[in-house]
PDB file of C-alpha atoms in Angstrom:
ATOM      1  CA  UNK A 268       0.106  -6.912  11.971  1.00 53.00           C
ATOM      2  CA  UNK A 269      -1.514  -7.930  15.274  1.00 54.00           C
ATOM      3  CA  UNK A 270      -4.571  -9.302  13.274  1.00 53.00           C
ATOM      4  CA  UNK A 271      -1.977 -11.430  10.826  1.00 49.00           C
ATOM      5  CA  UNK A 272      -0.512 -12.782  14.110  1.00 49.00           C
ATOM      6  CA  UNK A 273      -3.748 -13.945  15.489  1.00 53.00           C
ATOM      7  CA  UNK A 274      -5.272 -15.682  12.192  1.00 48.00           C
ATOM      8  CA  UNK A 275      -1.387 -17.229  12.043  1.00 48.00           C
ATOM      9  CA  UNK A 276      -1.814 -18.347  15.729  1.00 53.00           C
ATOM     10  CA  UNK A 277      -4.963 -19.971  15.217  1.00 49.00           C
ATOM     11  CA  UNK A 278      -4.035 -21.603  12.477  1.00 48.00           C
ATOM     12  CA  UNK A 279      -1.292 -23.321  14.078  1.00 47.00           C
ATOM     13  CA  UNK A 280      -3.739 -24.656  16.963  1.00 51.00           C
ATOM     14  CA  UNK A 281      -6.024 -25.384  14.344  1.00 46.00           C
ATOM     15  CA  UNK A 282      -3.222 -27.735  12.436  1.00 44.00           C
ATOM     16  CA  UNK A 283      -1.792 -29.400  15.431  1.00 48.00           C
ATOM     17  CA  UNK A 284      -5.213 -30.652  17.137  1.00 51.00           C
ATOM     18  CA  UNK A 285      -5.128 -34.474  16.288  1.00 45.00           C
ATOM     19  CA  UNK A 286      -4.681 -36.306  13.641  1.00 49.00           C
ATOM     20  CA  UNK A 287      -7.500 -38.305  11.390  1.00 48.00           C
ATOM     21  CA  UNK A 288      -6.666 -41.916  11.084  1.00 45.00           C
ATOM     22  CA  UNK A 289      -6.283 -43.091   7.605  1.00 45.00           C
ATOM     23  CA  UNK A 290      -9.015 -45.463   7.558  1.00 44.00           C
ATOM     24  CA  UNK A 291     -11.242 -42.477   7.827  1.00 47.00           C
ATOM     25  CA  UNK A 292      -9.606 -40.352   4.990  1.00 53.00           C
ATOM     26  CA  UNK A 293     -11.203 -42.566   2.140  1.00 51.00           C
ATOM     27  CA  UNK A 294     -10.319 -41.940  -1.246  1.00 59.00           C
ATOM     28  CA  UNK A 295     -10.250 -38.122  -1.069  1.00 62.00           C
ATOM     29  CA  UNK A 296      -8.263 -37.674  -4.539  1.00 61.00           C
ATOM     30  CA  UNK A 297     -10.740 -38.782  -6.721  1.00 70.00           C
ATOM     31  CA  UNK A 298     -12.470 -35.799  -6.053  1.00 85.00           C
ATOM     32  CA  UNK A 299     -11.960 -33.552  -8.308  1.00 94.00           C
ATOM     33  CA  UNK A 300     -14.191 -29.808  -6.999  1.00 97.00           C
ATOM     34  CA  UNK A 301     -13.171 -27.998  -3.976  1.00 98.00           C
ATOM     35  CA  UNK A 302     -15.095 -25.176  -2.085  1.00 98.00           C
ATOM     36  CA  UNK A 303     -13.644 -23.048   0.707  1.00 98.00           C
ATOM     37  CA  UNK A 304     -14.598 -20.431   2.977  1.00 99.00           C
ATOM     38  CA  UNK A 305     -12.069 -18.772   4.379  1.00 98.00           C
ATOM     39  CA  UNK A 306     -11.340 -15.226   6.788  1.00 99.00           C
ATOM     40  CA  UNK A 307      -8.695 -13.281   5.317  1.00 99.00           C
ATOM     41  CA  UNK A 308      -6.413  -9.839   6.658  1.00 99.00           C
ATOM     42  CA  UNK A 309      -5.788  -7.764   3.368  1.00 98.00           C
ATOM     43  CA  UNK A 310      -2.689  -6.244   4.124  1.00 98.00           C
ATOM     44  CA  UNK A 311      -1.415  -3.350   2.105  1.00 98.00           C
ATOM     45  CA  UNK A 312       1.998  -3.002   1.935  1.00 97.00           C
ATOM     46  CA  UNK A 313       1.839  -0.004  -0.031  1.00 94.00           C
ATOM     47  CA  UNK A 314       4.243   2.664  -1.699  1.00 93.00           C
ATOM     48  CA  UNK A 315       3.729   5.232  -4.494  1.00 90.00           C
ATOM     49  CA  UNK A 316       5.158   8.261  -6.735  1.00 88.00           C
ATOM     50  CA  UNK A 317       3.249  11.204  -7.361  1.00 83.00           C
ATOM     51  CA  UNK A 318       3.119  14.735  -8.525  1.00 84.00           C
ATOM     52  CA  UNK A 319       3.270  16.128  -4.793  1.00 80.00           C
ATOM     53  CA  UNK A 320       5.878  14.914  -2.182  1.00 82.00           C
ATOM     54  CA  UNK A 321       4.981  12.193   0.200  1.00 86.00           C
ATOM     55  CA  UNK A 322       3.092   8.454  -0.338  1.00 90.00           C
ATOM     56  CA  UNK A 323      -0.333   7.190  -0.340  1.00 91.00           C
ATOM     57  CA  UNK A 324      -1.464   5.226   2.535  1.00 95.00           C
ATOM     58  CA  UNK A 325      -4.407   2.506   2.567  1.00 97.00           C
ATOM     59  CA  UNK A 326      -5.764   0.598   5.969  1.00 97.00           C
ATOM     60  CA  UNK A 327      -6.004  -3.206   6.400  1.00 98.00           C
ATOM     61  CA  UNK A 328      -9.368  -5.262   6.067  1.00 98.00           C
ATOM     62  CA  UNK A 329     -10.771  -8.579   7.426  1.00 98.00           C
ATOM     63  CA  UNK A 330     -13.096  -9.686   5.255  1.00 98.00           C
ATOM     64  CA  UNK A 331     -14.801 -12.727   4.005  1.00 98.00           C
ATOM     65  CA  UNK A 332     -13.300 -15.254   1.162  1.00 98.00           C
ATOM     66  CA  UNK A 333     -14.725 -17.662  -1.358  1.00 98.00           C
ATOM     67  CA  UNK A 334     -13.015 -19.982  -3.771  1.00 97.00           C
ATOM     68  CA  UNK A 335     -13.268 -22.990  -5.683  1.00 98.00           C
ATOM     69  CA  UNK A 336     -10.426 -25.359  -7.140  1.00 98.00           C
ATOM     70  CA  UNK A 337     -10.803 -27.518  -9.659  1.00 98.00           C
ATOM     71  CA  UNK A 338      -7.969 -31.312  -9.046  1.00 97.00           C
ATOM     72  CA  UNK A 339      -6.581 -32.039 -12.763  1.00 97.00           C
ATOM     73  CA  UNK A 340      -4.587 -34.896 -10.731  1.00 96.00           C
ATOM     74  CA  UNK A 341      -3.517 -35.690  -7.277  1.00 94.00           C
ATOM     75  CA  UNK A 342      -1.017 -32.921  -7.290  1.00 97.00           C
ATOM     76  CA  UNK A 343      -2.226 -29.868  -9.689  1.00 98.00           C
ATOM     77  CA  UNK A 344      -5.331 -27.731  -9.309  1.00 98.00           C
ATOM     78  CA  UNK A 345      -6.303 -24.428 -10.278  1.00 99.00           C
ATOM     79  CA  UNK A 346      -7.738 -22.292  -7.800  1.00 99.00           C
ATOM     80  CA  UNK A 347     -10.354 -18.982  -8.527  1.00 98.00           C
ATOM     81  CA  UNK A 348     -10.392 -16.737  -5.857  1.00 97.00           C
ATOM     82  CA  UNK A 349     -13.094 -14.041  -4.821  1.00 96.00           C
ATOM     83  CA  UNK A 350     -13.305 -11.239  -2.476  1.00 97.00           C
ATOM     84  CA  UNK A 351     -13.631  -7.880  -1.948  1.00 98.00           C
ATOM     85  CA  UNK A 352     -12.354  -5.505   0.676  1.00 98.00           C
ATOM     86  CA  UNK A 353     -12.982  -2.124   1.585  1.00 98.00           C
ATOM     87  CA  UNK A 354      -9.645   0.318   2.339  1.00 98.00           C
ATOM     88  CA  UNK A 355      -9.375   3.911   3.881  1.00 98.00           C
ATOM     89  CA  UNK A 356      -6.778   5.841   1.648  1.00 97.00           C
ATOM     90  CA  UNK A 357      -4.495   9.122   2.365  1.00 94.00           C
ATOM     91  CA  UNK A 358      -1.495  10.276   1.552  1.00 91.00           C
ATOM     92  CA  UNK A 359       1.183  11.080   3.897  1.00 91.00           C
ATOM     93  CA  UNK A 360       2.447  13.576   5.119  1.00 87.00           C
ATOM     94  CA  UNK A 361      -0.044  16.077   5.778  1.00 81.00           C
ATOM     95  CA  UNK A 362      -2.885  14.068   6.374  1.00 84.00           C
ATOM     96  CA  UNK A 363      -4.768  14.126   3.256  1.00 86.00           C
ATOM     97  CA  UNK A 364      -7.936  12.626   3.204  1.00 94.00           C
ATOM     98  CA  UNK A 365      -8.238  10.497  -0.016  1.00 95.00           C
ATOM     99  CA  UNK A 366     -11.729   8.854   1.171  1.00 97.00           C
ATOM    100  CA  UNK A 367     -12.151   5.190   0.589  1.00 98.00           C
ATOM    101  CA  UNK A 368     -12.248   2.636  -1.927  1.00 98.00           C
ATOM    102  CA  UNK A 369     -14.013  -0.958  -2.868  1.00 98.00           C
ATOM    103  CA  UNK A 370     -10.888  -3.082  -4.362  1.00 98.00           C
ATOM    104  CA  UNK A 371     -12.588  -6.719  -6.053  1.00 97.00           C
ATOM    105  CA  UNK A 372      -9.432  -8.474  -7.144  1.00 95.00           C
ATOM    106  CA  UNK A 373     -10.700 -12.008  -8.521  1.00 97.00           C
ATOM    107  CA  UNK A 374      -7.274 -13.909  -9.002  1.00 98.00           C
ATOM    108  CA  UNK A 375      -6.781 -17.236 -10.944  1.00 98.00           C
ATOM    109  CA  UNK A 376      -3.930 -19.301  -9.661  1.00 99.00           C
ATOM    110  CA  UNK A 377      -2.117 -22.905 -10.656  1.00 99.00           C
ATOM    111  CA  UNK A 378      -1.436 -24.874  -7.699  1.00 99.00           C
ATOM    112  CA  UNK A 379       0.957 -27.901  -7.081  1.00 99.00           C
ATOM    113  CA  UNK A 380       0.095 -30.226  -3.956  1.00 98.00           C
ATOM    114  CA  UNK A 381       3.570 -31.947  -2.532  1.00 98.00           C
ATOM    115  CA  UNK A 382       2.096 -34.468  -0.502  1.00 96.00           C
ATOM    116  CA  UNK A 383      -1.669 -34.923  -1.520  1.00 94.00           C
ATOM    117  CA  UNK A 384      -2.650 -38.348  -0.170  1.00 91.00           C
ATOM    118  CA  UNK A 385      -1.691 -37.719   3.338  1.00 96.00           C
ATOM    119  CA  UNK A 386      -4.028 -35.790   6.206  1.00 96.00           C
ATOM    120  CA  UNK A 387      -1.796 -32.428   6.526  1.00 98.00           C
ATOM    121  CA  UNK A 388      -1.112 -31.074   2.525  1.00 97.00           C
ATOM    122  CA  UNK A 389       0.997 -28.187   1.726  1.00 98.00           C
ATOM    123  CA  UNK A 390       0.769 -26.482  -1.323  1.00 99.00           C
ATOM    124  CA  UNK A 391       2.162 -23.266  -3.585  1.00 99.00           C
ATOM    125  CA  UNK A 392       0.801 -21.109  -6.563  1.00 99.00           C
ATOM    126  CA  UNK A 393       1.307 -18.446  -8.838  1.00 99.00           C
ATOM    127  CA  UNK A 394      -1.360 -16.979 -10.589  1.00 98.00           C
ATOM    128  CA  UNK A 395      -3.423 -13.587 -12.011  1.00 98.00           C
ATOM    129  CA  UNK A 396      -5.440 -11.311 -11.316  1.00 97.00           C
ATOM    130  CA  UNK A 397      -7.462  -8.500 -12.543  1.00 97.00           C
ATOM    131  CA  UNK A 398      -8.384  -5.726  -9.795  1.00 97.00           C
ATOM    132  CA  UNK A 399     -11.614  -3.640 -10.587  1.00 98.00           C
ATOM    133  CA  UNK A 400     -11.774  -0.362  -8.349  1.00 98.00           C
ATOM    134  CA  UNK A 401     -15.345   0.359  -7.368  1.00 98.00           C
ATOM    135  CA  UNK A 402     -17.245   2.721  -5.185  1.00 98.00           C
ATOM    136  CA  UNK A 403     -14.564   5.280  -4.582  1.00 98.00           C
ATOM    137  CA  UNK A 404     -15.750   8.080  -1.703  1.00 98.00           C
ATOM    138  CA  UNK A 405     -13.157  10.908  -2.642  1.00 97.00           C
ATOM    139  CA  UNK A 406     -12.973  12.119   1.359  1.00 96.00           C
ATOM    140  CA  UNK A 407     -12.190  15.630   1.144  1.00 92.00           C
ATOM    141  CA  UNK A 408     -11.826  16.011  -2.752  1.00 94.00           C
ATOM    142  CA  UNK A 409     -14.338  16.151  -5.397  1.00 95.00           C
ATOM    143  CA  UNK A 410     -12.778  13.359  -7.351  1.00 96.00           C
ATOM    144  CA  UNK A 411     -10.772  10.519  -7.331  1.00 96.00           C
ATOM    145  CA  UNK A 412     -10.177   7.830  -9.982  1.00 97.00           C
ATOM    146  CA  UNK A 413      -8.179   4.431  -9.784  1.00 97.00           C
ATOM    147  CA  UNK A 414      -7.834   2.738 -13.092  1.00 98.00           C
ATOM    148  CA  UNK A 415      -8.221  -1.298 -13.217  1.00 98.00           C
ATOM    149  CA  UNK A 416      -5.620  -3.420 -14.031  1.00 97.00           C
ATOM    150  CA  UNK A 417      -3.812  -6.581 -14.029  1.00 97.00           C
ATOM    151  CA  UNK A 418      -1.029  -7.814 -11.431  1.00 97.00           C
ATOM    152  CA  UNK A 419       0.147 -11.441  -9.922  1.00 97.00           C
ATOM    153  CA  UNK A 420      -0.102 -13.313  -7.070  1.00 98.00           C
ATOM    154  CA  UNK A 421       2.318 -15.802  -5.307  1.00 99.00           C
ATOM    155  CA  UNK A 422       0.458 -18.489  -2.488  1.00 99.00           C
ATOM    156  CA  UNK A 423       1.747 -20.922  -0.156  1.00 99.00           C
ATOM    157  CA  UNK A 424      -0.672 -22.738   2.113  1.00 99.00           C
ATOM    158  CA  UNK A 425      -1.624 -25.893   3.812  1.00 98.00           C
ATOM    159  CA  UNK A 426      -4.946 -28.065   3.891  1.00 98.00           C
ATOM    160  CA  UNK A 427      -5.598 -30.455   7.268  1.00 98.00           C
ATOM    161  CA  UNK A 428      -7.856 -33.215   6.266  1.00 97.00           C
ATOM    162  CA  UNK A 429     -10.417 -34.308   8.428  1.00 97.00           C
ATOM    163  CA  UNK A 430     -12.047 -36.678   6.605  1.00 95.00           C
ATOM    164  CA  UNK A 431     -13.046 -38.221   2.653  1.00 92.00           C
ATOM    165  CA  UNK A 432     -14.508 -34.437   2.399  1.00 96.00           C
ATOM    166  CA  UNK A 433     -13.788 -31.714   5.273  1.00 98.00           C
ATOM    167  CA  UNK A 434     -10.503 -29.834   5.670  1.00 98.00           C
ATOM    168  CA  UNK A 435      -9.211 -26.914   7.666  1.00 99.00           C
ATOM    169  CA  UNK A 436      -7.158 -24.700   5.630  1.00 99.00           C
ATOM    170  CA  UNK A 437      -4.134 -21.943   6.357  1.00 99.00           C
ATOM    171  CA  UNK A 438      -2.955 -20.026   3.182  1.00 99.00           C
ATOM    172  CA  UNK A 439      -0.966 -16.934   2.402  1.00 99.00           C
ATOM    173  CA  UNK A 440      -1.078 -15.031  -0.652  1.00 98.00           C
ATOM    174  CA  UNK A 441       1.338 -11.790  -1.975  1.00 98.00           C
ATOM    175  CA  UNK A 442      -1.094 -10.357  -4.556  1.00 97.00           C
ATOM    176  CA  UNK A 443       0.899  -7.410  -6.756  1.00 97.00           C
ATOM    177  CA  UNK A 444      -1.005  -4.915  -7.405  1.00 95.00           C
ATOM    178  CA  UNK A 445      -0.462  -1.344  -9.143  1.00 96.00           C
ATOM    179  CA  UNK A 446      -2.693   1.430  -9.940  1.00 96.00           C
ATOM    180  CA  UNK A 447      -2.888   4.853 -11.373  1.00 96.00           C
ATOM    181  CA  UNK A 448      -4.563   7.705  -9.000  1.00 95.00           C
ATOM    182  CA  UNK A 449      -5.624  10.297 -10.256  1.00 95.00           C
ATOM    183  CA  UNK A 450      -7.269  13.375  -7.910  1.00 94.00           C
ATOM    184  CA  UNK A 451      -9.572  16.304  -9.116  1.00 94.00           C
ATOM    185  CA  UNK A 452      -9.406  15.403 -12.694  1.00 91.00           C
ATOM    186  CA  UNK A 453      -6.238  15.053 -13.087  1.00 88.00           C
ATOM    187  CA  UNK A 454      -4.369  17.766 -10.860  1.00 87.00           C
ATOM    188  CA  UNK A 455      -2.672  15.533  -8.264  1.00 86.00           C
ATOM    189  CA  UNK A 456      -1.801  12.318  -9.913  1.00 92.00           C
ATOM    190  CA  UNK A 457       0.155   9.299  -8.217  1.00 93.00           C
ATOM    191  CA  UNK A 458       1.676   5.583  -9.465  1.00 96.00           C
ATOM    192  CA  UNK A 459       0.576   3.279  -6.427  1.00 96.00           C
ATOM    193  CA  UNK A 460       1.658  -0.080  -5.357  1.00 96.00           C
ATOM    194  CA  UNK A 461      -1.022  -1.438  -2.719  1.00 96.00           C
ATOM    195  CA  UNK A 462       1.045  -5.033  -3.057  1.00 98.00           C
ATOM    196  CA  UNK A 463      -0.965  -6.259  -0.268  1.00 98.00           C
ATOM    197  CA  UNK A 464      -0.402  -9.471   1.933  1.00 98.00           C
ATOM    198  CA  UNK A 465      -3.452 -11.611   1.797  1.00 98.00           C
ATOM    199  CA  UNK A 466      -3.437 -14.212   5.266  1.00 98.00           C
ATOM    200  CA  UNK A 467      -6.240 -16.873   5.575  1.00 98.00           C
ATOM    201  CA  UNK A 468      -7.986 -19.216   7.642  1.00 99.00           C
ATOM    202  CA  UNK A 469     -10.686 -21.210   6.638  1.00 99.00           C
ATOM    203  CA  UNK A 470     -12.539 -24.689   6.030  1.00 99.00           C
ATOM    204  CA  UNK A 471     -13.072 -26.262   2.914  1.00 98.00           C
ATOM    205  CA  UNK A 472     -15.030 -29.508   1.116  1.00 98.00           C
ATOM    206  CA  UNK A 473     -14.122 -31.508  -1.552  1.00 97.00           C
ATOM    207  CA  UNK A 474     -16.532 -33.394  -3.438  1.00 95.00           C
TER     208      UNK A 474
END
């Protein structure tokens, strides 16, 4: 939480430092590609049902974030997102070392801009996504498998123009995501939501 707060913080500095004059804006709409780089706090927000008492736990990560939109018009754009995160697992209570996991979640969503030809642009999506579990350490078991699967994601951010190109960017993302655990071939098994928050703070360029 005290990472979310301090990407959130920044991000409000970030968006209230100036304003670019509109004479320096240009005609930003017609372009149509969009790259951004952008820090993100994956948040699970995790709870489960298993075949033993108690709930699996998984740690936040700060990782890295690429994406690129594509402008259909002035107000709709689809966005593809990519990242991957690395997350300690457990279950609780007792402790249980469940080792860690590589979670690549590539999520596809449709955006709508509200106020596109001015400096400070808002914007929401829903979209897809397809999570792909990969290099699982089972901690203190001999096995554990998470199956891939499909879930949805919600978004809501904001993109501060600097000029015809540049932009600082805030977004937030509620990616739902489930997954079937299963431990030591099968003898512990466990229906997890890891639901995470994803919170960003980036830069972009459109072009």
């Amino acid at each position: 939480m005290k990472k979310m707060l301090a990407i959130i913080s920044i991000c409000a500095c970030c968006l209230m430092h100036g304003k670019p004059a509109a004479s320096d804006m240009g005609n930003f709409d017609a372009h149509h590609w969009q790259l951004r780089l952008r820090a993100i706090d994956v948040a699970p927000q995790e709870s489960s049902s298993g075949s033993i008492a108690g709930e699996a736990t998984a740690d936040s990560s700060v990782v890295p974030e690429l994406d690129i939109s594509y402008f259909f018009n002035d107000n709709i754009s689809a966005e593809l997102i990519l990242a991957t995160s690395r997350h300690d697992m457990g279950w609780q209570p007792g402790g249980l070392d469940l080792g860690h996991v590589w979670v690549l979640p590539p999520t596809l969503t449709a955006q709508y801009h509200f106020t596109p030809g001015n400096s400070l642009s808002p914007y929401v999506g829903a979209g897809l996504n397809y999570t792909f579990f990969y290099n699982v350490d089972p901690g203190a078991y001999s096995s554990v498998k998470y199956d891939d699967g499909f879930g949805y994601a919600l978004q809501a951010g904001v993109d501060y123009k600097l000029d015809i190109h540049w932009m600082l960017n805030a977004d937030v993302k509620k990616i739902f995501l489930n997954t079937d655990v299963n431990v030591n071939g099968g003898a512990v098994t466990a229906d997890v939501d890891l639901d995470p928050w994803v919170i960003g703070l980036g830069i972009g360029y459109r072009f």
